[in-house]
Amino acid sequence: VLASELAVRSSDTRAEGDLEKVFGIIARETGDLAGAETHLTAAQDIAKRRDDPLLLGEATRAKADVHRRQGRNRETLQCLNVSHRIFEQLRARREIADVDSRITSLESEFLDVVRKWSESIESKDHYTQGHCERVADLACALAARSGLDAQSLFWFRIGAMLHDVGKLVISSEVLNKPGPLSPIEWEMVRQHPVHGVEMLKEIEFPWDVRPIVESHHERWDGKGYPHGLAGEDIPLTARILCIADVYDALTSARSYKRPLSHQEALDVMRHDIGHQFDPALFPAFEEVASELAKSRGGTRAPVTRLRLEGAVVGATDELTGLPLRRAFLDRAREALAAQTPVSLLVIDIDHFKIINDTYGHLAGDTVLREVASIMRQHLRAGDFLGRYAGDEFVAVLSGTTADDAVKVGESLRTAVHGITMSPDRSSPMSATISVGVACAMEVGISIEQLFENADRALYEAKRHGRDVVVQDGIADVASREPALRVEEFVGRAVERQRLTQLLDESLHSGARVVSVVGEAGVGKSSLVRQLAPEVRMRAGSLVVGRCADADVRVPLGPWAAVLQAIRVLRVVAERPWRQLPLLLSDATGTA
C-alpha cells in the first residue's frame, strides 16, 4: 500500500504500472484470481497510455495465466497471442536481452493451453480420446515432408490440435450416437468447421491457423463441406490435415466400426486419391504413415476398451498401453465416492520438447513407452496409472495419505531416473519426471478441484528445477538444494546452441575441452548449467566445481567438488585412487 501511495504521489506512471503488475501476480499466486485480473488490467491500461510495450507484454502474459487457471481457454489464447506479438516486435531491441527466451516460453504455454482445450473437445466424444494429438503428430510429419519450415510447423501443430474445436457446440448425444445420424443431426455435424472458425475469430494467431479449422473436411473433387472447395482452392494445410484426420478415424475404434490396421486403412484410402485426397500429397503420406506403423510393430494396434465394473469408460492409449483421460476421470470419481483418502499424482516428463526436437518424434515415442512401463512396474497393486495427454500422466492412489503419496511419487521419480534408452542411436538417452501430489482428505471435493491442486503442485515442481516431487500446499521442497531456474536465464541462446553442438560432437569423436571466457558476473556458470537437461537427456551427468574458498589447497578446490559429485552419483566404477585423500577430507581411498 505504501509503495502504491508513493508511486501516485510521485506521478511516476512507470512505477505505478509495474506495481499493478506485481500486485496482480501476488494476487494470482495467493488464489485471488478476480483481484489479479483487476490489477493486471490496470497495468495494461497504464502500459498503453505511456506506450510501454514491455510492461504491456508482461502484464498480458500474466493475465493469460490467470485465465488459464480459471479454465478460460479462449481468453488465455487471446492474451498469449497479444504477448507473443509484442515480444516479437521487441526482438530488435538489444536492451531486452531475454526476449528470445520469453518467446520460447510463450510458445510452450501455447501448446499446453491448446492441448487442454483439445482434451475438452474429446471429453464430449467417447471415441476420440487422443485423436487431436495423434492427428497433429501425423499431420506435422506430413507437413514437414511437404516442405513447411520449423516455425511454420509449430503453428501448424496448434491449428491441427484445434481442428475440431467447433464440436464443442454439438451435443454429446449427437457425437456419441451409435446409429445413423438424422438429416438434422448430420447438418449440425457438418457445421462444426464453421463454428470452430467463429470461436477462434478474435484470436489473432501469429500464423494463420483458420484454414486448417475451416477446410479440413473439404474434398479434392469439391464434394466436401462446409464450402464445397475443390483442388488447389483448398488450402494446402487443410489438405494435409484431411489425410491425417481420415487415417486416424479409420484406425481408431468408433461406435459403428472396428479399428482398421495400417494396411487396411491404406487400401481404403487409395480408392479416394483424386476424389477426397490431393494426389500429389498421398505418396508422401504413405511413406510417413508406413514409417510410423513400422515403429509400432508393423501395424497400428487396435484401440481396446477399458472396463470398470462392467462399463466401457474409455480407450487404451495405443502407444503406452495405458488407459486415457476418460478412464482416469471415472476411476478418480469412483475413488472419491468411497469417502476414503484419495491421492492424485500428476506426472510430467521433463524437457520433452527438447527430446523431440533433438532426437525426433519417434524417439519421443520410445521415451513415452519406456517411462510408462517403468512407472507401471513401480506402482502398487490397486493403484491406477493413465496417460492424461501428451507427455503427462496421472496416478490415482486410493486409501493413501499425502505423505505416502509423496513416497510413491519419489519412488517413481527415482525409478525413471535410473533407466537408459537407446532409440536406434549410437548414444544412450535418458529422461526425468516431475511430480505434483494432492490429497483429498475431506468429503465432497471434486475430481476437478483435486486435479487443479495436483497440477498446481506440478507447476511448483517445474519452478524448483524439475526432477522433483512437490506436494500441494507445501512451500519448501524437502531434501533438495535450491536449483538454478535455467528457464529464466536471459540471452546467450547462440552460445547455448553451440555448447549443445559441441556436446553432441564429443559423444561421437571423443572427449574435448571447451573454454567459456568472460568477465565476472556475465553468466558463465549459468550458461554451463543450462546444459544440464541436454546432458541428462543423453544419459550423462553434469558435475560442477568452482574455484571458491575450500578446505583443500588451490588448484585442487574445484576438483574436490567434482570428485565428490562423481562419488555421490556413482557414474564410474569404484577403484583405488591414490590422490583422492588429498582432495576429499572424508575420502576412503575409492571413487
Coordinates of C-alpha atoms in Angstrom, one line a residue:
V1 CA 0.0 0.0 0.0
L2 CA 2.8 2.4 0.9
A3 CA 4.6 1.7 -2.3
S4 CA 1.4 2.4 -4.3
E5 CA 0.9 5.7 -2.5
L6 CA 4.5 6.8 -3.1
A7 CA 4.1 6.0 -6.8
V8 CA 0.9 8.0 -7.0
R9 CA 2.4 11.0 -5.2
S10 CA 5.5 11.0 -7.3
S11 CA 3.4 10.9 -10.5
D12 CA 5.7 8.1 -11.7
T13 CA 3.3 6.2 -14.0
R14 CA 6.1 3.7 -14.8
A15 CA 6.3 2.7 -11.2
E16 CA 2.6 2.7 -10.8
G17 CA 2.2 0.3 -13.8
D18 CA 4.9 -2.0 -12.5
L19 CA 3.3 -2.1 -9.1
E20 CA -0.1 -3.0 -10.6
K21 CA 1.6 -5.9 -12.4
V22 CA 3.3 -7.1 -9.3
F23 CA 0.1 -6.8 -7.2
G24 CA -1.7 -8.8 -9.9
I25 CA 1.0 -11.6 -9.8
I26 CA 0.8 -11.7 -6.0
A27 CA -3.0 -11.9 -6.1
R28 CA -2.8 -14.7 -8.7
E29 CA -0.3 -16.7 -6.6
T30 CA -2.4 -16.3 -3.5
G31 CA -5.5 -17.6 -5.2
D32 CA -7.3 -14.2 -5.6
L33 CA -7.9 -14.6 -9.4
A34 CA -10.5 -11.9 -9.6
G35 CA -8.2 -9.4 -7.9
A36 CA -5.4 -10.5 -10.1
E37 CA -7.4 -9.8 -13.2
T38 CA -8.3 -6.3 -11.9
H39 CA -4.7 -5.3 -11.1
L40 CA -3.3 -6.7 -14.4
T41 CA -6.0 -4.9 -16.4
A42 CA -4.9 -1.7 -14.7
A43 CA -1.3 -2.4 -15.6
Q44 CA -2.3 -3.0 -19.2
D45 CA -4.1 0.3 -19.3
I46 CA -1.1 2.2 -17.8
A47 CA 1.2 0.5 -20.3
K48 CA -1.0 1.6 -23.2
R49 CA -1.2 5.2 -22.0
R50 CA 2.6 5.5 -21.6
D51 CA 3.3 3.4 -24.7
D52 CA 5.4 0.8 -22.8
P53 CA 5.3 -2.4 -24.8
L54 CA 7.4 -4.4 -22.4
L55 CA 5.1 -3.8 -19.5
L56 CA 2.1 -4.5 -21.7
G57 CA 3.6 -7.8 -22.8
E58 CA 4.4 -8.8 -19.3
A59 CA 1.1 -7.9 -17.8
T60 CA -0.8 -9.6 -20.7
R61 CA 1.2 -12.7 -20.3
A62 CA 0.5 -12.8 -16.5
K63 CA -3.2 -12.2 -17.3
A64 CA -3.1 -15.3 -19.6
D65 CA -2.1 -17.4 -16.7
V66 CA -5.0 -16.1 -14.6
H67 CA -7.4 -17.1 -17.4
R68 CA -5.7 -20.5 -17.7
R69 CA -6.3 -21.2 -14.0
Q70 CA -9.9 -20.2 -14.5
G71 CA -10.3 -22.6 -17.4
R72 CA -11.0 -19.8 -19.8
N73 CA -9.0 -21.3 -22.8
R74 CA -10.2 -18.8 -25.4
E75 CA -9.2 -15.7 -23.4
T76 CA -5.9 -17.4 -22.4
L77 CA -5.0 -17.8 -26.1
Q78 CA -6.1 -14.2 -26.8
C79 CA -3.7 -12.9 -24.2
L80 CA -0.9 -15.3 -25.2
N81 CA -1.2 -14.0 -28.8
V82 CA -1.0 -10.4 -27.8
S83 CA 2.1 -11.1 -25.7
H84 CA 3.7 -13.1 -28.4
R85 CA 3.1 -10.3 -31.0
I86 CA 4.6 -7.7 -28.6
F87 CA 7.7 -9.7 -27.8
E88 CA 8.2 -10.4 -31.5
Q89 CA 8.2 -6.6 -32.1
L90 CA 10.8 -6.2 -29.3
R91 CA 13.3 -8.7 -30.8
A92 CA 15.3 -6.0 -32.3
R93 CA 15.7 -4.0 -29.1
R94 CA 19.0 -5.0 -27.6
E95 CA 18.1 -3.8 -24.1
I96 CA 15.5 -6.6 -23.9
A97 CA 18.1 -9.4 -23.6
D98 CA 15.8 -12.3 -22.8
V99 CA 13.2 -11.7 -25.4
D100 CA 14.0 -14.9 -27.3
S101 CA 13.7 -17.0 -24.1
R102 CA 10.4 -15.2 -23.4
I103 CA 9.0 -16.1 -26.8
T104 CA 10.2 -19.7 -26.4
S105 CA 8.4 -19.9 -23.1
L106 CA 5.3 -18.3 -24.5
E107 CA 5.2 -20.9 -27.3
S108 CA 5.4 -23.7 -24.8
E109 CA 2.4 -22.2 -23.0
F110 CA 0.5 -22.1 -26.3
L111 CA 0.9 -25.8 -26.6
D112 CA -0.1 -26.5 -23.0
V113 CA -3.3 -24.4 -23.4
V114 CA -4.2 -25.8 -26.8
R115 CA -3.6 -29.4 -25.6
K116 CA -6.0 -28.9 -22.7
W117 CA -8.6 -27.3 -25.0
S118 CA -8.4 -30.2 -27.3
E119 CA -8.9 -32.5 -24.3
S120 CA -12.1 -30.7 -23.6
I121 CA -13.2 -31.3 -27.2
E122 CA -12.5 -35.0 -26.8
S123 CA -14.2 -35.3 -23.4
K124 CA -17.5 -34.9 -25.2
D125 CA -16.9 -37.8 -27.6
H126 CA -16.3 -41.2 -26.0
Y127 CA -14.4 -42.5 -29.1
T128 CA -11.9 -39.7 -29.9
Q129 CA -9.6 -39.8 -26.8
G130 CA -6.2 -38.8 -28.1
H131 CA -7.5 -38.1 -31.6
C132 CA -6.3 -34.4 -31.8
E133 CA -2.8 -35.3 -30.6
R134 CA -2.4 -38.3 -32.9
V135 CA -3.7 -36.3 -35.9
A136 CA -1.4 -33.4 -35.1
D137 CA 1.6 -35.8 -34.9
L138 CA 0.9 -37.4 -38.3
A139 CA -0.1 -34.2 -40.0
C140 CA 3.1 -32.4 -38.8
A141 CA 5.2 -35.3 -40.1
L142 CA 3.5 -35.0 -43.5
A143 CA 3.8 -31.2 -43.4
A144 CA 7.5 -31.4 -42.7
R145 CA 7.9 -33.8 -45.6
S146 CA 6.0 -31.3 -47.8
G147 CA 8.4 -28.5 -47.0
L148 CA 7.0 -26.5 -44.1
D149 CA 9.8 -24.8 -42.1
A150 CA 10.2 -25.4 -38.4
Q151 CA 8.5 -22.2 -37.2
S152 CA 5.5 -22.8 -39.5
L153 CA 5.3 -26.4 -38.2
F154 CA 4.9 -25.1 -34.7
W155 CA 1.8 -23.1 -35.6
F156 CA 0.6 -25.8 -37.9
R157 CA 0.5 -28.1 -34.9
I158 CA -1.5 -25.5 -33.0
G159 CA -4.1 -25.5 -35.8
A160 CA -4.1 -29.3 -36.1
M161 CA -4.8 -29.7 -32.4
L162 CA -7.7 -27.2 -32.6
H163 CA -9.2 -28.6 -35.9
D164 CA -12.3 -30.0 -34.2
V165 CA -12.8 -27.2 -31.7
G166 CA -16.2 -26.4 -33.3
K167 CA -17.5 -29.8 -31.9
L168 CA -17.8 -28.1 -28.6
V169 CA -21.2 -26.6 -29.7
I170 CA -22.5 -30.1 -30.7
S171 CA -24.3 -32.1 -28.0
S172 CA -22.7 -35.3 -26.6
E173 CA -25.8 -37.2 -27.6
V174 CA -25.2 -36.5 -31.3
L175 CA -21.4 -37.1 -31.1
N176 CA -21.8 -40.4 -29.4
K177 CA -24.9 -41.7 -31.2
P178 CA -24.3 -45.4 -32.0
G179 CA -26.7 -45.4 -35.0
P180 CA -27.0 -43.3 -38.2
L181 CA -27.5 -39.6 -37.8
S182 CA -30.7 -37.9 -38.8
P183 CA -30.5 -35.3 -41.6
I184 CA -30.8 -32.5 -39.0
E185 CA -28.1 -34.1 -36.8
W186 CA -25.8 -34.6 -39.8
E187 CA -26.2 -31.0 -40.8
M188 CA -25.2 -30.0 -37.2
V189 CA -22.0 -32.0 -37.5
R190 CA -21.2 -30.6 -41.0
Q191 CA -21.3 -27.1 -39.5
H192 CA -18.5 -27.8 -36.8
P193 CA -15.8 -26.2 -39.0
V194 CA -17.8 -23.0 -39.3
H195 CA -18.4 -23.0 -35.5
G196 CA -14.7 -23.5 -35.0
V197 CA -13.7 -20.5 -37.1
E198 CA -16.3 -18.4 -35.2
M199 CA -14.8 -19.5 -31.8
L200 CA -11.3 -18.5 -33.0
K201 CA -12.1 -15.4 -34.9
E202 CA -11.0 -13.0 -32.1
I203 CA -7.7 -14.9 -31.5
E204 CA -5.0 -13.4 -33.8
F205 CA -2.5 -16.2 -34.1
P206 CA 1.0 -15.3 -35.4
W207 CA 0.4 -17.8 -38.2
D208 CA -2.9 -18.3 -40.0
V209 CA -4.5 -21.5 -38.5
R210 CA -8.0 -20.7 -39.7
P211 CA -7.8 -22.6 -43.0
I212 CA -6.9 -25.8 -41.1
V213 CA -10.0 -25.5 -38.9
E214 CA -12.4 -24.3 -41.6
S215 CA -11.4 -26.5 -44.6
H216 CA -10.2 -29.9 -43.2
H217 CA -13.4 -31.6 -44.4
E218 CA -13.2 -30.2 -48.0
R219 CA -12.6 -32.8 -50.7
W220 CA -10.3 -32.6 -53.8
D221 CA -13.3 -33.3 -56.0
G222 CA -15.4 -30.5 -54.5
K223 CA -17.9 -32.7 -52.7
G224 CA -16.8 -31.8 -49.2
Y225 CA -18.0 -29.3 -46.7
P226 CA -18.7 -26.6 -45.5
H227 CA -18.0 -24.6 -48.7
G228 CA -17.5 -27.2 -51.4
L229 CA -14.0 -26.1 -52.3
A230 CA -12.1 -28.2 -54.9
G231 CA -8.5 -28.9 -55.9
E232 CA -5.9 -26.3 -55.1
D233 CA -8.6 -23.9 -53.9
I234 CA -8.4 -25.9 -50.7
P235 CA -5.5 -24.5 -48.6
L236 CA -2.5 -26.9 -48.5
T237 CA -2.6 -27.1 -44.7
A238 CA -6.2 -28.3 -44.8
R239 CA -5.4 -30.9 -47.5
I240 CA -2.6 -32.2 -45.3
L241 CA -4.8 -32.4 -42.2
C242 CA -7.6 -34.1 -44.1
I243 CA -5.4 -37.1 -44.9
A244 CA -4.2 -37.4 -41.3
D245 CA -7.7 -37.0 -39.9
V246 CA -9.2 -39.7 -42.1
Y247 CA -6.3 -42.1 -41.4
D248 CA -6.8 -41.7 -37.6
A249 CA -10.6 -42.2 -37.9
L250 CA -10.1 -45.4 -39.9
T251 CA -7.5 -46.8 -37.5
S252 CA -9.4 -45.9 -34.3
A253 CA -12.5 -47.6 -32.8
R254 CA -15.8 -45.9 -33.3
S255 CA -19.3 -46.8 -32.1
Y256 CA -20.2 -48.1 -35.6
K257 CA -17.0 -49.9 -36.6
R258 CA -13.8 -51.8 -35.5
P259 CA -10.4 -50.1 -35.9
L260 CA -8.6 -51.0 -39.2
S261 CA -4.9 -52.0 -39.4
H262 CA -2.4 -49.7 -41.0
Q263 CA -2.5 -51.7 -44.3
E264 CA -6.3 -52.0 -44.3
A265 CA -6.6 -48.2 -43.9
L266 CA -4.2 -47.5 -46.8
D267 CA -6.2 -49.9 -49.0
V268 CA -9.4 -48.0 -48.2
M269 CA -7.8 -44.5 -48.7
R270 CA -6.2 -45.3 -52.0
H271 CA -9.7 -45.6 -53.6
D272 CA -10.2 -41.9 -52.7
I273 CA -7.0 -40.5 -54.3
G274 CA -8.1 -37.7 -56.6
H275 CA -11.6 -37.8 -55.0
Q276 CA -11.1 -36.9 -51.4
F277 CA -7.3 -36.6 -51.2
D278 CA -4.7 -34.5 -53.1
P279 CA -3.0 -36.9 -55.5
A280 CA 0.4 -35.1 -55.1
L281 CA 0.3 -35.4 -51.3
F282 CA -0.7 -39.0 -51.0
P283 CA 2.7 -40.7 -51.9
A284 CA 4.4 -38.7 -49.1
F285 CA 1.7 -39.6 -46.7
E286 CA 2.1 -43.3 -47.4
E287 CA 5.8 -43.0 -46.7
V288 CA 5.2 -41.1 -43.4
A289 CA 2.4 -43.4 -42.2
S290 CA 4.4 -46.5 -43.1
E291 CA 7.4 -45.3 -41.1
L292 CA 5.0 -44.6 -38.2
A293 CA 3.5 -48.1 -38.4
K294 CA 6.9 -49.7 -38.7
S295 CA 8.0 -48.0 -35.5
R296 CA 4.9 -49.6 -33.8
G297 CA 5.5 -53.1 -34.9
G298 CA 4.3 -53.0 -38.5
T299 CA 0.6 -52.4 -37.8
R300 CA -1.4 -49.8 -35.9
A301 CA -2.5 -51.5 -32.7
P302 CA -6.3 -51.7 -32.3
V303 CA -7.7 -49.4 -29.7
T304 CA -9.1 -51.5 -26.9
R305 CA -11.7 -50.6 -24.4
L306 CA -11.1 -50.5 -20.6
R307 CA -13.9 -51.8 -18.4
L308 CA -14.6 -50.7 -14.8
E309 CA -17.4 -52.6 -13.0
G310 CA -18.5 -53.9 -16.4
A311 CA -18.9 -50.5 -18.1
V312 CA -17.0 -49.2 -21.0
V313 CA -15.4 -46.0 -19.8
G314 CA -12.5 -45.0 -22.1
A315 CA -9.9 -46.0 -24.6
T316 CA -6.5 -47.5 -24.0
D317 CA -3.6 -45.5 -25.4
E318 CA -2.1 -47.4 -28.3
L319 CA 1.5 -46.1 -27.6
T320 CA 1.8 -46.8 -23.9
G321 CA -1.0 -49.3 -23.3
L322 CA -2.4 -47.1 -20.5
P323 CA -6.0 -46.0 -20.1
L324 CA -6.7 -42.5 -21.2
R325 CA -8.4 -39.5 -19.7
R326 CA -12.0 -40.7 -19.5
A327 CA -11.0 -43.9 -17.7
F328 CA -8.9 -41.8 -15.3
L329 CA -11.9 -39.5 -14.5
D330 CA -14.2 -42.4 -13.9
R331 CA -11.7 -44.2 -11.6
A332 CA -11.0 -41.0 -9.7
R333 CA -14.7 -40.2 -9.2
E334 CA -15.3 -43.8 -8.0
A335 CA -12.4 -43.5 -5.5
L336 CA -13.7 -40.1 -4.2
A337 CA -17.2 -41.5 -3.8
A338 CA -15.8 -44.2 -1.4
Q339 CA -15.1 -41.3 1.1
T340 CA -11.6 -42.6 2.0
P341 CA -8.4 -40.6 1.5
V342 CA -7.5 -40.4 -2.2
S343 CA -4.2 -39.0 -3.6
L344 CA -3.5 -37.9 -7.1
L345 CA -0.2 -37.7 -8.8
V346 CA 0.2 -35.6 -12.0
I347 CA 3.4 -36.5 -13.7
D348 CA 5.2 -34.7 -16.5
I349 CA 8.3 -35.8 -18.5
D350 CA 10.9 -33.1 -18.1
H351 CA 12.1 -31.2 -21.2
F352 CA 10.1 -33.5 -23.5
K353 CA 10.1 -30.9 -26.3
I354 CA 14.0 -30.9 -26.3
I355 CA 13.8 -34.7 -26.7
N356 CA 11.5 -34.4 -29.7
D357 CA 13.5 -31.6 -31.2
T358 CA 16.9 -33.3 -30.8
Y359 CA 16.1 -37.0 -31.5
G360 CA 12.8 -36.8 -33.4
H361 CA 9.2 -37.7 -32.5
L362 CA 9.8 -41.5 -32.9
A363 CA 12.4 -41.3 -30.2
G364 CA 9.9 -39.3 -28.2
D365 CA 7.5 -42.2 -28.6
T366 CA 10.2 -44.5 -27.2
V367 CA 10.6 -42.3 -24.1
L368 CA 6.8 -42.3 -23.5
R369 CA 6.6 -46.1 -23.7
E370 CA 9.7 -46.7 -21.5
V371 CA 8.6 -44.2 -18.9
A372 CA 5.1 -45.6 -18.8
S373 CA 6.4 -49.1 -18.5
I374 CA 8.8 -48.3 -15.6
M375 CA 6.1 -46.4 -13.7
R376 CA 3.6 -49.2 -14.1
Q377 CA 6.1 -51.6 -12.7
H378 CA 6.8 -49.5 -9.6
L379 CA 3.2 -48.6 -8.7
R380 CA 1.4 -50.7 -6.1
A381 CA -1.3 -53.2 -6.6
G382 CA -4.6 -51.4 -6.9
D383 CA -3.1 -48.1 -8.0
F384 CA -4.3 -46.6 -11.2
L385 CA -1.9 -45.2 -13.9
G386 CA -3.2 -43.4 -17.0
R387 CA -1.9 -41.2 -19.8
Y388 CA -3.6 -37.8 -19.4
A389 CA -2.3 -36.1 -22.6
G390 CA 1.0 -35.6 -24.4
D391 CA 3.8 -36.3 -22.0
E392 CA 1.6 -36.0 -18.9
F393 CA 0.5 -39.0 -16.8
V394 CA -1.8 -39.4 -13.8
A395 CA -1.9 -41.9 -11.0
V396 CA -4.8 -42.4 -8.6
L397 CA -3.9 -43.8 -5.2
S398 CA -7.0 -44.9 -3.3
G399 CA -6.8 -45.0 0.6
T400 CA -3.5 -43.2 0.5
T401 CA -2.4 -40.2 2.6
A402 CA -0.4 -37.3 1.2
D403 CA 2.8 -38.4 2.9
D404 CA 2.5 -41.9 1.4
A405 CA 1.6 -40.5 -2.0
V406 CA 4.8 -38.4 -1.9
K407 CA 6.8 -41.5 -1.1
V408 CA 5.2 -43.2 -4.1
G409 CA 5.9 -40.2 -6.3
E410 CA 9.6 -40.3 -5.2
S411 CA 9.9 -44.0 -6.0
L412 CA 8.6 -43.3 -9.5
R413 CA 11.0 -40.4 -9.9
T414 CA 13.9 -42.5 -8.8
A415 CA 12.9 -45.4 -11.0
V416 CA 12.6 -43.3 -14.1
H417 CA 15.9 -41.5 -13.2
G418 CA 17.7 -44.9 -13.4
I419 CA 16.6 -46.1 -16.9
T420 CA 18.6 -45.6 -20.0
M421 CA 17.2 -45.9 -23.5
S422 CA 18.8 -46.2 -27.0
P423 CA 16.2 -45.5 -29.7
D424 CA 18.1 -46.6 -32.7
R425 CA 21.0 -44.3 -31.9
S426 CA 24.7 -45.0 -31.1
S427 CA 24.5 -42.9 -27.9
P428 CA 22.1 -43.6 -25.0
M429 CA 19.3 -41.3 -23.9
S430 CA 17.5 -40.9 -20.6
A431 CA 14.7 -38.8 -19.1
T432 CA 13.5 -37.5 -15.7
I433 CA 10.0 -36.7 -14.4
S434 CA 8.4 -34.0 -12.2
V435 CA 5.5 -35.0 -10.0
G436 CA 2.8 -32.9 -8.4
V437 CA 0.9 -34.5 -5.4
A438 CA -2.5 -33.6 -4.0
C439 CA -4.7 -35.5 -1.5
A440 CA -8.4 -35.3 -0.9
M441 CA -8.8 -35.7 2.8
E442 CA -12.2 -34.1 3.2
V443 CA -15.5 -35.4 1.8
G444 CA -17.1 -33.7 -1.2
I445 CA -14.0 -32.5 -3.1
S446 CA -14.5 -32.8 -6.9
I447 CA -12.0 -34.5 -9.2
E448 CA -11.7 -31.2 -11.0
Q449 CA -10.5 -29.5 -7.8
L450 CA -8.2 -32.4 -6.9
F451 CA -6.6 -32.3 -10.3
E452 CA -6.2 -28.5 -10.1
N453 CA -4.4 -28.9 -6.8
A454 CA -2.0 -31.6 -8.1
D455 CA -1.5 -29.6 -11.3
R456 CA -0.5 -26.5 -9.2
A457 CA 2.0 -28.7 -7.3
L458 CA 3.4 -29.9 -10.6
Y459 CA 3.9 -26.3 -11.7
E460 CA 5.8 -25.7 -8.4
A461 CA 8.0 -28.8 -9.2
K462 CA 8.9 -27.3 -12.5
R463 CA 9.7 -23.9 -10.9
H464 CA 12.1 -25.7 -8.5
G465 CA 14.2 -27.1 -11.4
R466 CA 12.2 -30.2 -12.3
D467 CA 13.1 -33.8 -11.5
V468 CA 11.4 -33.4 -8.1
V469 CA 8.2 -34.3 -6.3
V470 CA 6.2 -31.5 -4.7
Q471 CA 3.1 -31.8 -2.6
D472 CA 0.3 -29.2 -3.0
G473 CA 0.4 -26.6 -0.2
I474 CA 3.9 -27.4 0.8
A475 CA 6.1 -24.4 0.0
D476 CA 9.5 -26.0 0.6
V477 CA 10.8 -28.8 -1.5
A478 CA 12.2 -31.3 1.0
S479 CA 15.7 -32.6 0.8
R480 CA 16.6 -30.7 -2.3
E481 CA 19.1 -27.9 -2.7
P482 CA 17.9 -24.7 -4.3
A483 CA 18.0 -25.2 -8.1
L484 CA 19.0 -22.7 -10.7
R485 CA 16.0 -21.6 -12.6
V486 CA 17.6 -22.0 -16.0
E487 CA 14.3 -21.4 -17.8
E488 CA 14.6 -17.8 -16.7
F489 CA 18.2 -17.4 -17.7
V490 CA 18.4 -14.4 -20.1
G491 CA 20.0 -14.4 -23.5
R492 CA 23.0 -16.5 -24.6
A493 CA 20.8 -18.6 -26.9
V494 CA 23.5 -18.8 -29.6
E495 CA 26.2 -19.8 -27.1
R496 CA 24.0 -22.5 -25.6
Q497 CA 23.3 -23.9 -29.1
R498 CA 27.0 -24.0 -29.8
L499 CA 27.7 -25.8 -26.5
T500 CA 25.0 -28.3 -27.2
Q501 CA 26.5 -28.9 -30.6
L502 CA 30.0 -29.5 -29.1
L503 CA 28.4 -31.8 -26.5
D504 CA 26.9 -33.9 -29.3
E505 CA 30.2 -34.0 -31.2
S506 CA 32.1 -35.1 -28.1
L507 CA 29.8 -38.2 -27.8
H508 CA 31.0 -39.4 -31.2
S509 CA 34.5 -38.1 -31.6
G510 CA 35.8 -38.3 -28.0
A511 CA 36.4 -36.0 -25.0
R512 CA 37.3 -32.4 -25.6
V513 CA 37.9 -29.3 -23.5
V514 CA 35.9 -26.2 -24.2
S515 CA 36.8 -22.8 -22.6
V516 CA 34.0 -20.4 -21.7
V517 CA 35.6 -17.0 -21.2
G518 CA 34.1 -13.7 -19.9
E519 CA 34.2 -11.2 -17.1
A520 CA 32.8 -12.0 -13.7
G521 CA 29.0 -11.8 -13.4
V522 CA 28.2 -12.1 -17.1
G523 CA 26.6 -15.6 -16.6
K524 CA 29.3 -18.1 -17.5
S525 CA 28.2 -20.5 -14.8
S526 CA 24.5 -20.1 -15.6
L527 CA 25.3 -20.8 -19.2
V528 CA 27.1 -24.0 -18.4
R529 CA 24.4 -25.1 -16.0
Q530 CA 21.8 -24.6 -18.8
L531 CA 23.3 -27.7 -20.4
A532 CA 22.0 -29.9 -17.5
P533 CA 18.8 -31.1 -19.3
E534 CA 20.8 -31.7 -22.5
V535 CA 23.4 -33.8 -20.7
R536 CA 20.8 -35.7 -18.7
M537 CA 18.8 -36.4 -21.8
R538 CA 21.9 -38.0 -23.3
A539 CA 22.3 -40.3 -20.3
G540 CA 25.1 -38.2 -18.8
S541 CA 25.7 -36.4 -15.5
L542 CA 26.7 -32.7 -15.1
V543 CA 29.1 -32.1 -12.3
V544 CA 30.5 -28.7 -11.4
G545 CA 33.4 -27.5 -9.4
R546 CA 34.1 -23.8 -8.6
C547 CA 37.3 -22.1 -7.7
A548 CA 36.0 -20.9 -4.4
D549 CA 37.4 -21.0 -0.8
A550 CA 37.8 -24.6 0.2
D551 CA 39.5 -26.7 2.8
V552 CA 42.0 -28.0 0.2
R553 CA 44.7 -26.1 -1.4
V554 CA 44.5 -24.4 -4.8
P555 CA 44.2 -25.6 -7.6
L556 CA 42.6 -28.8 -6.1
G557 CA 39.5 -27.0 -4.7
P558 CA 37.2 -27.3 -7.7
W559 CA 38.3 -30.9 -8.3
A560 CA 37.2 -31.7 -4.8
A561 CA 33.6 -30.7 -5.6
V562 CA 33.8 -32.6 -9.0
L563 CA 35.1 -35.8 -7.5
Q564 CA 32.6 -35.6 -4.6
A565 CA 29.8 -35.3 -7.1
I566 CA 31.1 -38.3 -9.1
R567 CA 31.2 -40.3 -5.9
V568 CA 27.7 -39.5 -4.9
L569 CA 26.3 -40.1 -8.5
R570 CA 28.3 -43.3 -8.9
V571 CA 28.9 -42.5 -12.5
V572 CA 32.2 -44.5 -12.6
A573 CA 33.1 -47.9 -11.1
E574 CA 34.8 -47.8 -7.7
R575 CA 38.6 -48.2 -7.9
P576 CA 41.7 -47.3 -5.9
W577 CA 42.7 -43.7 -6.4
R578 CA 45.9 -42.7 -4.6
Q579 CA 45.4 -38.9 -4.8
L580 CA 41.8 -38.9 -3.6
P581 CA 42.7 -38.5 0.1
L582 CA 44.4 -35.2 -0.8
L583 CA 41.3 -33.9 -2.4
L584 CA 38.5 -35.1 -0.1
S585 CA 38.7 -34.7 3.6
D586 CA 36.3 -37.6 4.2
A587 CA 37.8 -39.8 1.4
T588 CA 38.0 -43.5 1.8
G589 CA 40.5 -44.0 -1.0
T590 CA 37.9 -45.1 -3.6
A591 CA 35.8 -43.3 -6.1

